[in-house]
Short mmCIF file of C-alpha atoms in Angstrom, two decimals:
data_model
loop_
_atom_site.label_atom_id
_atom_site.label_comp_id
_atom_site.label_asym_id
_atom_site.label_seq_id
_atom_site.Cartn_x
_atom_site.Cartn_y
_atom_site.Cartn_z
CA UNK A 1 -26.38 -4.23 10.26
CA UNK A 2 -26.13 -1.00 8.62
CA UNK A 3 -29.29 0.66 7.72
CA UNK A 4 -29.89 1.67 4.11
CA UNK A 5 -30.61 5.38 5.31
CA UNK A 6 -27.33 5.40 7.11
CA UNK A 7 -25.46 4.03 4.10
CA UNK A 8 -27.38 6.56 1.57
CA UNK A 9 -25.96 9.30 4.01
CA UNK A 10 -22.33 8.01 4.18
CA UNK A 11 -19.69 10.36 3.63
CA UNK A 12 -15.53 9.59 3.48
CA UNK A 13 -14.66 13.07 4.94
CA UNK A 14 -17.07 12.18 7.88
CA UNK A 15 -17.35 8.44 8.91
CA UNK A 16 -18.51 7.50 12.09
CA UNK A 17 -15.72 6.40 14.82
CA UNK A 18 -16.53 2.52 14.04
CA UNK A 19 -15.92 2.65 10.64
CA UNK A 20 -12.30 3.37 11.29
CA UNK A 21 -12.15 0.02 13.26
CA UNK A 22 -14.15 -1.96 10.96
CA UNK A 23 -15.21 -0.71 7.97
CA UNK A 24 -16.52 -3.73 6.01
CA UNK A 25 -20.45 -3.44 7.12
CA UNK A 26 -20.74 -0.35 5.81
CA UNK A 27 -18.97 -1.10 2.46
CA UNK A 28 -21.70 -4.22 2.62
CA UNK A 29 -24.11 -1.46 2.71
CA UNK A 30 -23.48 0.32 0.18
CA UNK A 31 -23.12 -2.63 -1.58
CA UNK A 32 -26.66 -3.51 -1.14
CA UNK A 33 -28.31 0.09 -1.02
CA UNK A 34 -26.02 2.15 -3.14
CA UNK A 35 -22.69 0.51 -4.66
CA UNK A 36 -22.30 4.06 -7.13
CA UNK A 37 -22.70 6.27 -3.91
CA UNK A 38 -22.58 9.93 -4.34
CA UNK A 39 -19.89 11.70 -2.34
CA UNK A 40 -19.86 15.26 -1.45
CA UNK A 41 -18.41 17.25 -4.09
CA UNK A 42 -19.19 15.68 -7.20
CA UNK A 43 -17.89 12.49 -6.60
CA UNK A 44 -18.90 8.71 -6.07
CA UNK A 45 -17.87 6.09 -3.84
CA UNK A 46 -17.84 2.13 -5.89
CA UNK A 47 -17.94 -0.62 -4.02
CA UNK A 48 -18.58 -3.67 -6.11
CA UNK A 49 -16.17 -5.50 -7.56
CA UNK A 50 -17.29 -5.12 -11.51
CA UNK A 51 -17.72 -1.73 -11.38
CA UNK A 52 -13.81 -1.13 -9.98
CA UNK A 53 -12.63 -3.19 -12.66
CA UNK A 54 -14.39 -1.46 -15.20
CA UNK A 55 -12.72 1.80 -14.27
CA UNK A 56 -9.39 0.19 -13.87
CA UNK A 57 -9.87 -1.03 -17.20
CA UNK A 58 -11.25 2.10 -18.66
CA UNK A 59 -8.55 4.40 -20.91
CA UNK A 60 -10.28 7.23 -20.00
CA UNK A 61 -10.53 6.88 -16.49
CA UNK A 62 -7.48 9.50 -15.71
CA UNK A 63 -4.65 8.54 -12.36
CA UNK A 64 -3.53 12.07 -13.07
CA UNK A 65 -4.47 14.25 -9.74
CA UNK A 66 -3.55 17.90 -10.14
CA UNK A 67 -7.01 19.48 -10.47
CA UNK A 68 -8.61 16.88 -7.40
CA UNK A 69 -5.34 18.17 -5.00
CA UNK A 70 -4.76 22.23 -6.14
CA UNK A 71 -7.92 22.45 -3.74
CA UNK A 72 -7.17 20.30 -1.25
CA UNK A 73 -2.93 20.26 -1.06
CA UNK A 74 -2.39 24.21 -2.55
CA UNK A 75 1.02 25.02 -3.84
CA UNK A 76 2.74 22.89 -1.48
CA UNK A 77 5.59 20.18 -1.16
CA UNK A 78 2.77 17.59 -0.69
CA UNK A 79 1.02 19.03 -3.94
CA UNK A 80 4.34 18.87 -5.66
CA UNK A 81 4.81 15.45 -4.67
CA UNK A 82 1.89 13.92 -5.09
CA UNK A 83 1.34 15.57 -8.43
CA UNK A 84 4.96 14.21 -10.02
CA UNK A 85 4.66 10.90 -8.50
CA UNK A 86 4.58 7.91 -10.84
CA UNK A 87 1.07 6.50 -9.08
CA UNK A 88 -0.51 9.79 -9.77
CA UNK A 89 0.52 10.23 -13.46
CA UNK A 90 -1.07 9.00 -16.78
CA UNK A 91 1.57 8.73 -19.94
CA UNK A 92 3.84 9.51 -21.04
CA UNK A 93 5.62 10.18 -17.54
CA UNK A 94 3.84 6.77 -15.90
CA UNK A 95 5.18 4.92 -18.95
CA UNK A 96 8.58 6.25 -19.01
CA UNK A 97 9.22 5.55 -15.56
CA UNK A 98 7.59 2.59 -14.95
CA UNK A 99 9.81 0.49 -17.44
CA UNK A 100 12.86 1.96 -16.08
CA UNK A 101 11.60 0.56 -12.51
CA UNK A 102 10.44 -2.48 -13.66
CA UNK A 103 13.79 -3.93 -14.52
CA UNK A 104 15.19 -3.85 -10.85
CA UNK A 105 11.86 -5.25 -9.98
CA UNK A 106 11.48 -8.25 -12.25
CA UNK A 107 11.53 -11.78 -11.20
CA UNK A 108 15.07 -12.51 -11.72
CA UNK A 109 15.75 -9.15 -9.74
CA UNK A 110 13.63 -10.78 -6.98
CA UNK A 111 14.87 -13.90 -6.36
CA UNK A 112 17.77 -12.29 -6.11
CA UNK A 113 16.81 -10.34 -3.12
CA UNK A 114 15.41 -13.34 -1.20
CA UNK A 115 18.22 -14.74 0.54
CA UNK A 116 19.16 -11.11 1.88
CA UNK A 117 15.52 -10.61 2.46
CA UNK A 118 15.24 -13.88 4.61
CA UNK A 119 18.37 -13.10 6.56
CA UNK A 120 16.97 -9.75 7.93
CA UNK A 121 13.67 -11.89 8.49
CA UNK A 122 15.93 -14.47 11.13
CA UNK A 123 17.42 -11.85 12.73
CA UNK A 124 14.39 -10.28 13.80
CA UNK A 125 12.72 -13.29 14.66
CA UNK A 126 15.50 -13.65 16.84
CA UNK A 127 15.44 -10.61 18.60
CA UNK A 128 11.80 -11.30 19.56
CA UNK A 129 12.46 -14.55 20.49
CA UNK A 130 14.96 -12.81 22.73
CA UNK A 131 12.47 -10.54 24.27
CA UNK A 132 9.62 -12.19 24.38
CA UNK A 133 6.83 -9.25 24.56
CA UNK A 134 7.26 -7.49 21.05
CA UNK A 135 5.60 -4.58 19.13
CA UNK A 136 5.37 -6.79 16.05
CA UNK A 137 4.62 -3.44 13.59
CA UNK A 138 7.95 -1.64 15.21
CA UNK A 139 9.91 -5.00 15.80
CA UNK A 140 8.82 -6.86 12.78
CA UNK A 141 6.56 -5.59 10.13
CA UNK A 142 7.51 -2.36 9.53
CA UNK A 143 11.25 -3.27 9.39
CA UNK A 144 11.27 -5.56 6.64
CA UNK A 145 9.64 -3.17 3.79
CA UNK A 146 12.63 -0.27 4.97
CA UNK A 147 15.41 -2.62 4.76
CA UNK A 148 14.19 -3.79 1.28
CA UNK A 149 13.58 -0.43 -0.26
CA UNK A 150 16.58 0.95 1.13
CA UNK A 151 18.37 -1.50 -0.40
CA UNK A 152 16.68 -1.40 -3.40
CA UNK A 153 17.86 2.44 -3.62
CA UNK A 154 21.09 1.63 -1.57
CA UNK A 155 20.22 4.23 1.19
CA UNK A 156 22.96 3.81 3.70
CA UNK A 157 21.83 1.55 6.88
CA UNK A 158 22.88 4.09 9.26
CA UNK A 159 20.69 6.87 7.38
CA UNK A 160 17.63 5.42 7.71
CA UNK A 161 15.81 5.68 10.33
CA UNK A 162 13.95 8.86 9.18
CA UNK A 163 12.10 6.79 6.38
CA UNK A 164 9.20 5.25 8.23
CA UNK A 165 8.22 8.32 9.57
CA UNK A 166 8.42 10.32 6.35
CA UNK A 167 6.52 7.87 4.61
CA UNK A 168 3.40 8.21 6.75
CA UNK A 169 3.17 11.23 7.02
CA UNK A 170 3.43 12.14 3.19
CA UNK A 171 1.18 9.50 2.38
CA UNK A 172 -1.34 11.03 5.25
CA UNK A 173 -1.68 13.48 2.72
CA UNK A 174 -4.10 11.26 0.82
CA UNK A 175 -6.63 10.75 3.19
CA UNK A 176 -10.23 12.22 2.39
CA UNK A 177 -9.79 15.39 4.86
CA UNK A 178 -6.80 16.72 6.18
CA UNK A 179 -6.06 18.74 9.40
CA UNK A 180 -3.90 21.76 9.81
CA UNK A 181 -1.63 18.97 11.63
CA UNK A 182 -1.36 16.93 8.65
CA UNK A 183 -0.90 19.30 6.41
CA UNK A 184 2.38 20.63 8.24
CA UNK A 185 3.50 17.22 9.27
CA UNK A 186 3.35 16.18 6.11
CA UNK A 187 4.94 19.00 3.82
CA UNK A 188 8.07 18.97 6.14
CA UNK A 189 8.30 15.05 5.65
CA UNK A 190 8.89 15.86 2.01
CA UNK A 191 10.83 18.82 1.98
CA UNK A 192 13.55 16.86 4.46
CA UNK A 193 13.13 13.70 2.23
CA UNK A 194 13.97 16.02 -0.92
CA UNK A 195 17.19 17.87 1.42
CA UNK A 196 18.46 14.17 2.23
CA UNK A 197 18.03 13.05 -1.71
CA UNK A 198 19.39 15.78 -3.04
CA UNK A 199 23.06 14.61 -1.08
CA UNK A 200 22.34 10.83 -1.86
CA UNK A 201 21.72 11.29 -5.54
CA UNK A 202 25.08 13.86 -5.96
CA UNK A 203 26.82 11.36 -4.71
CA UNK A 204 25.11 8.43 -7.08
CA UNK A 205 25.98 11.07 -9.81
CA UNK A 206 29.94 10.80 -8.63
CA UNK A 207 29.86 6.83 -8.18
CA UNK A 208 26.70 4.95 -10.16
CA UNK A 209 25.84 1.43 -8.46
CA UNK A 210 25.00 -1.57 -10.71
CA UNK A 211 21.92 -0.73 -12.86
CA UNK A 212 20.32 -4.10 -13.29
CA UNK A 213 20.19 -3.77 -9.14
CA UNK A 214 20.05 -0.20 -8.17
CA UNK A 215 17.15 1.34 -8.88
CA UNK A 216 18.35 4.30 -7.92
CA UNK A 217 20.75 4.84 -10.36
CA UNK A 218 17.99 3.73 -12.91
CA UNK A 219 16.40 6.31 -12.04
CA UNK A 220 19.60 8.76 -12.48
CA UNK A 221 20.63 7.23 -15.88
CA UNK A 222 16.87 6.84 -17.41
CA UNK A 223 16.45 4.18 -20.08
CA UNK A 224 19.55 3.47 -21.90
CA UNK A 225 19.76 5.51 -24.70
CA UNK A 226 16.42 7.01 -23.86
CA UNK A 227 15.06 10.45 -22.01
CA UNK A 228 16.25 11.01 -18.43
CA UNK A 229 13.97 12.24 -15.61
CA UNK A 230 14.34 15.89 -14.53
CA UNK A 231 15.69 16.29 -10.81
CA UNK A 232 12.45 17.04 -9.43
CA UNK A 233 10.94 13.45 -11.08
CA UNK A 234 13.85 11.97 -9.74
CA UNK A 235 13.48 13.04 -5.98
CA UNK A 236 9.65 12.18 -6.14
CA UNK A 237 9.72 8.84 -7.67
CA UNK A 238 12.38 7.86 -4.84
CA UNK A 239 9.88 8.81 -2.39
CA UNK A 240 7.09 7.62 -4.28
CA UNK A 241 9.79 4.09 -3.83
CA UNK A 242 9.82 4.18 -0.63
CA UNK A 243 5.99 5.04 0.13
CA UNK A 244 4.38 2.42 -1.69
CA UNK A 245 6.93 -0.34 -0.71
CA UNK A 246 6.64 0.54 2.95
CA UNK A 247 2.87 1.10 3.47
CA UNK A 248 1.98 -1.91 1.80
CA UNK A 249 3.91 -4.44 2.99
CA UNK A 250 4.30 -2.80 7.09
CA UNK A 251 0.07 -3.47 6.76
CA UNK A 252 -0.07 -6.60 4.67
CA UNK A 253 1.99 -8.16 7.67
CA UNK A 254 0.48 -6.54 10.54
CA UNK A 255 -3.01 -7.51 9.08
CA UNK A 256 -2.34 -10.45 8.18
CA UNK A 257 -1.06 -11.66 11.38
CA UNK A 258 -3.91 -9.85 12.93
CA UNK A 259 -6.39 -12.20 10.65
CA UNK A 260 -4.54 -15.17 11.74
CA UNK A 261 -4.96 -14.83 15.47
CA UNK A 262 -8.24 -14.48 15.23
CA UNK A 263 -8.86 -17.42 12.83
CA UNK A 264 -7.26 -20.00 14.71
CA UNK A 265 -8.47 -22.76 12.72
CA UNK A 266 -7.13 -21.34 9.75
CA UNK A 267 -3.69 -20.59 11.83
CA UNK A 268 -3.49 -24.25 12.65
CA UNK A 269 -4.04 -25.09 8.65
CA UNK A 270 -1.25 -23.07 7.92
CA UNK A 271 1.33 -24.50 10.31
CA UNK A 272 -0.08 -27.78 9.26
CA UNK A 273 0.88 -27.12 5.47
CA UNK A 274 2.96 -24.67 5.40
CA UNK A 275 2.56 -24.77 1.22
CA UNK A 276 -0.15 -22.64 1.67
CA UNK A 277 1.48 -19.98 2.33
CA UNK A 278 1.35 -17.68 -0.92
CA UNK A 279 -2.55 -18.48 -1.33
CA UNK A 280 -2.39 -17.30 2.82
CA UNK A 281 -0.75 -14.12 1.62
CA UNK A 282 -3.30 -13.61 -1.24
CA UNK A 283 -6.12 -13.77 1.47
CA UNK A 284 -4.70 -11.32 3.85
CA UNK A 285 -4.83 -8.93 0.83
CA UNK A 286 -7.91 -9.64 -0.10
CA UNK A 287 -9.33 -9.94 3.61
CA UNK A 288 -8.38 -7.01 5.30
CA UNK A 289 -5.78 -5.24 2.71
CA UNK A 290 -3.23 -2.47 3.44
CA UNK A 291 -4.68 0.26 0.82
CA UNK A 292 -8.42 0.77 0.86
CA UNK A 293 -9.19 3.44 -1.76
CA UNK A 294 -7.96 4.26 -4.96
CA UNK A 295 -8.79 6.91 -7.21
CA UNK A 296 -9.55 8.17 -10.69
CA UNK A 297 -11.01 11.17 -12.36
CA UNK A 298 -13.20 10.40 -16.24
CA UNK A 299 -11.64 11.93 -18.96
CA UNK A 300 -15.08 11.05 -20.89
CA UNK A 301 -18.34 9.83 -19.75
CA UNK A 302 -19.36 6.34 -18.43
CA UNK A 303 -21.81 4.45 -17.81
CA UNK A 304 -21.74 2.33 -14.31
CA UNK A 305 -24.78 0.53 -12.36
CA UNK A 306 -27.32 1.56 -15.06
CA UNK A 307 -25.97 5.61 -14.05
CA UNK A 308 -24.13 7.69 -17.01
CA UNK A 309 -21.48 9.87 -14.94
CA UNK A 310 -19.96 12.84 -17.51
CA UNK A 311 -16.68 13.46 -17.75
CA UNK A 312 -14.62 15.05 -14.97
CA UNK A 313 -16.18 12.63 -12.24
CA UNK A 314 -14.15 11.88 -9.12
CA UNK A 315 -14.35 8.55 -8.77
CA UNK A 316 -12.66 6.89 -5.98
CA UNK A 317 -12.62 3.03 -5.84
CA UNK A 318 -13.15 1.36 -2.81
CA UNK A 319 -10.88 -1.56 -2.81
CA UNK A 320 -11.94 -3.08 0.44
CA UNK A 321 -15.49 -2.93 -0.02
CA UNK A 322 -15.26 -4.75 -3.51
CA UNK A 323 -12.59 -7.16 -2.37
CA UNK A 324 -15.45 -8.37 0.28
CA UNK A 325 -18.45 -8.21 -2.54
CA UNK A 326 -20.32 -11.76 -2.43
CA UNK A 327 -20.34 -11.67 -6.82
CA UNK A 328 -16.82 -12.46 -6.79
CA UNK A 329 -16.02 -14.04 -4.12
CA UNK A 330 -17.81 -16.89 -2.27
CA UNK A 331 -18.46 -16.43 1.58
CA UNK A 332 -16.41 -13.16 1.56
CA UNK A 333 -16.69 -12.80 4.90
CA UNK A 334 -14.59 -15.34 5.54
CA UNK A 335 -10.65 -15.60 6.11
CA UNK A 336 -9.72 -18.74 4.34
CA UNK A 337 -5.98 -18.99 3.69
CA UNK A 338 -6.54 -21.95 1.01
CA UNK A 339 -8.77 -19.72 -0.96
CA UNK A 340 -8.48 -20.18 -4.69
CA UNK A 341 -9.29 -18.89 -7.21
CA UNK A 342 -8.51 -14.81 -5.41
CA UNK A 343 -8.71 -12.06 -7.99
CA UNK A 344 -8.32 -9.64 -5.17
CA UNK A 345 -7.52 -5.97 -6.72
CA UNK A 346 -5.39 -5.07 -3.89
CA UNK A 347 -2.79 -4.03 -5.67
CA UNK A 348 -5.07 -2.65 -8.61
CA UNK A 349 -5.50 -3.76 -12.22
CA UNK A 350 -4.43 -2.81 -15.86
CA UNK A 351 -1.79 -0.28 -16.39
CA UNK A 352 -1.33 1.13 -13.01
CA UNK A 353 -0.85 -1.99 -11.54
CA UNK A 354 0.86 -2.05 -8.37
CA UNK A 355 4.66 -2.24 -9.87
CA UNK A 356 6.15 -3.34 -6.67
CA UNK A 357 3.64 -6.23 -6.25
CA UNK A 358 5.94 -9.17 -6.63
CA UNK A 359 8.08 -7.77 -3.53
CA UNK A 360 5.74 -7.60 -1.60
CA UNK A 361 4.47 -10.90 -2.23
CA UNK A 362 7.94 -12.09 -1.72
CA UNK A 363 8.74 -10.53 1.77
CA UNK A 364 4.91 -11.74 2.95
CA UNK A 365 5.86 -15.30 1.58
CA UNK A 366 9.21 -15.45 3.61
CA UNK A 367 7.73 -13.15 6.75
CA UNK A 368 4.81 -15.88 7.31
CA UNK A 369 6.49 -18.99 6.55
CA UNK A 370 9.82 -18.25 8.76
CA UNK A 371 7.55 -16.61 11.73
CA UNK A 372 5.63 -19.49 11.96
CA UNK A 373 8.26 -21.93 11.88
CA UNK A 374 10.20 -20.19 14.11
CA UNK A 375 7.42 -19.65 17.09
CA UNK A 376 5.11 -22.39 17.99
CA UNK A 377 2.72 -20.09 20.31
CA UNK A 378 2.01 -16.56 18.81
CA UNK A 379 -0.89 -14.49 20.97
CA UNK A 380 -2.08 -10.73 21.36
CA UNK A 381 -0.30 -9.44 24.75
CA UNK A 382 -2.09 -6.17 25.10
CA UNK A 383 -4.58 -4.20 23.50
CA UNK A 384 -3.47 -3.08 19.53
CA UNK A 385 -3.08 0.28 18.50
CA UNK A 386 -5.16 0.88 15.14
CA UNK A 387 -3.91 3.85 12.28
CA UNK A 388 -6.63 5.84 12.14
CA UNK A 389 -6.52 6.85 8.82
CA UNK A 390 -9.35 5.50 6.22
CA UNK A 391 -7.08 5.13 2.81
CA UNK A 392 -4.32 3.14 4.64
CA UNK A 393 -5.85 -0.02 6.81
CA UNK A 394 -3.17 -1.01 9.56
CA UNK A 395 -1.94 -1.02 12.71
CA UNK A 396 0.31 1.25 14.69
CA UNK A 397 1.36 -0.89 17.39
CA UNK A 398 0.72 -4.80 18.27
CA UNK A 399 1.39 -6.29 21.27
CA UNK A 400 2.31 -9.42 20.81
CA UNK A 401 4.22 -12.64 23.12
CA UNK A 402 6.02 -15.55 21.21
CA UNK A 403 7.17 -18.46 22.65
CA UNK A 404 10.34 -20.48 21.16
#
């Protein structure tokens, strides 16, 4: 148990080592001893469930970041990107480019993607049946989110195997406190991201792809008859593509297998019925979910846990925390793949809903039900390597043995 002193001293830009392994005790205390926690700086930490929809649902509750990262980012790529980015934006630029994404997103757009989606899906299940001993984030989770988004922008297969490794390290960015490491790390990952874009979109220019499908040239074309995006919205929304599809889904798997093997009664549900799949997804994003924190900065005061905080608050949600708070949801603690109802806010709420939810819903749904079905024995072969960063929950490596 976490001790109300220790929770009333909590800090994101300090947390003890543990937290980083397991941080739902001390979300339960400051559940319990402070859910509108003060943070250094001006800010405060929520972690109950009614308060983070409240802000979700507030107007005035601001996504746009360039005051919170001038201080923290400078007059950097990383500042530039995460400044221009559609998830960091408030209208009219979050508007305008959210519809034009949306329609290569849609349900019709995704069932189309499904069969292609479970064909990549076999064929790594079949390479790990062939080896036996498998890094399932390298071999399996992390592979599925790359293919999709690169075909969603139809990114050459041969060119991409930088992706993965641009995408963490611009979205390391986010995290609470940075290092000199991080900082450089991540400011090359964009500048090379924006080198290679700059080549694939002149040549997207010379031959468009199909715009119901490409998002890509979408993107290039803007709405039809409607504004176009300038070439430096263009190059950060493709990353901003590729981020958020790949960090999600690469930790929604990996965690979610992670939950199963160590729930083995509620493993052995799911192979028993394998229709519970999708409510099995839910849970693992709900449980243990890929993105922890969210943010948002009031435009206007408002009032939350009997506190009035004045405009120009920090406020950063913890997701986690109120995904686990005992108001919402009954015995929160534990993993129960047939929960229902789960009004999990993993992928947020209102207008900055997560806008690539659906896929990743999809590739979870066809990642579970084919693995299982496809491996009667799954177990841990070696110790997991955790990604120590607090915004992003996941693993970098795990070991794991399937046998046919």
């Amino acid at each position: 148990m976490i001790s109300a002193t220790a929770a009333l001293e909590f800090q994101l830009t300090r947390v003890p080592p543990e937290f980083l392994d397991d941080p739902y005790p001390w979300y339960a205390a400051l559940r319990a001893h402070d859910p509108v926690h003060a943070l250094d700086g001006g800010g405060v930490f929520l972690s109950r469930y009614e308060d983070a929809i409240a802000v979700y649902r507030n107007p005035q509750a601001s996504s746009d970041k360039k005051e919170e990262f001038r201080p923290k980012l400078g007059d950097s790529p990383l500042y530039e990107h995460h400044t221009t980015s559609l998830v960091f934006n408030d209208p009219p630029l979050h508007t305008r480019v959210r519809r034009i994404i949306m329609g290569a997103v849609n349900q019709r757009a995704i069932a189309r993607m499904e069969a292609d989606v479970a064909r990549l899906v076999d064929a790594l299940l079949e390479d790990m049946a062939a080896q036996g001993d498998v890094d399932f984030i390298g071999g399996f989770a992390a592979q599925i989110p790359i293919e999709v988004i690169g075909n969603l922008l139809d990114i050459p297969r041969p060119e991409r195997s930088p992706l993965r490794g641009w995408s963490v390290a611009i979205l390391t960015g986010l995290e609470p406190k940075l290092t000199p490491q991080m900082l450089e790390t991540g400011n090359r990952a964009v500048t090379e991201f924006i080198a290679y874009l700059k080549d694939l979109v002149a040549a997207r220019r010379r031959q468009p792809g199909d715009y119901d499908s490409d998002v890509l040239t979408r993107l290039i074309q803007g709405e039809k008859d409607g504004e176009k995006l300038t070439d430096t919205e263009l190059y950060h929304q493709c990353i901003f593509l590729l981020n958020a599809g790949h960090e999600t889904t690469t930790n929604l798997i990996g965690n979610g297998l992670w939950a199963l093997l160590h729930n083995p009664g509620e493993l052995a549900k799911l192979r028993a019925d394998p229709a519970l799949v999708p409510s099995a997804v839910e849970e693992m994003l709900r449980y243990d979910g890929p993105i922890q924190l969210n943010n948002r900065r009031l435009l206007a005061p408002m009032a939350l846990g009997g506190t009035t905080l004045p405009a120009g608050t920090p406020i950063t949600i913890g997701i986690g925390a109120a995904n686990r708070d005992p108001a919402q949801f009954p015995d929160p603690e534990r993993f129960d793949v047939a929960r229902k109802p789960n009004r999990h806010i993993a992928f947020g709420q209102g207008d900055h809903v997560c806008v690539g939810m659906n896929v990743a819903r999809m590739e979870g749904r066809i990642a579970f039900s084919r693995l299982l079905a496809r491996f009667p024995r799954i177990e841990l072969a070696g110790a997991p390597e955790r990604d120590r960063r607090i915004r992003f929950r996941g693993f970098r490596k795990l070991p794991i043995q399937v046998e046919r």
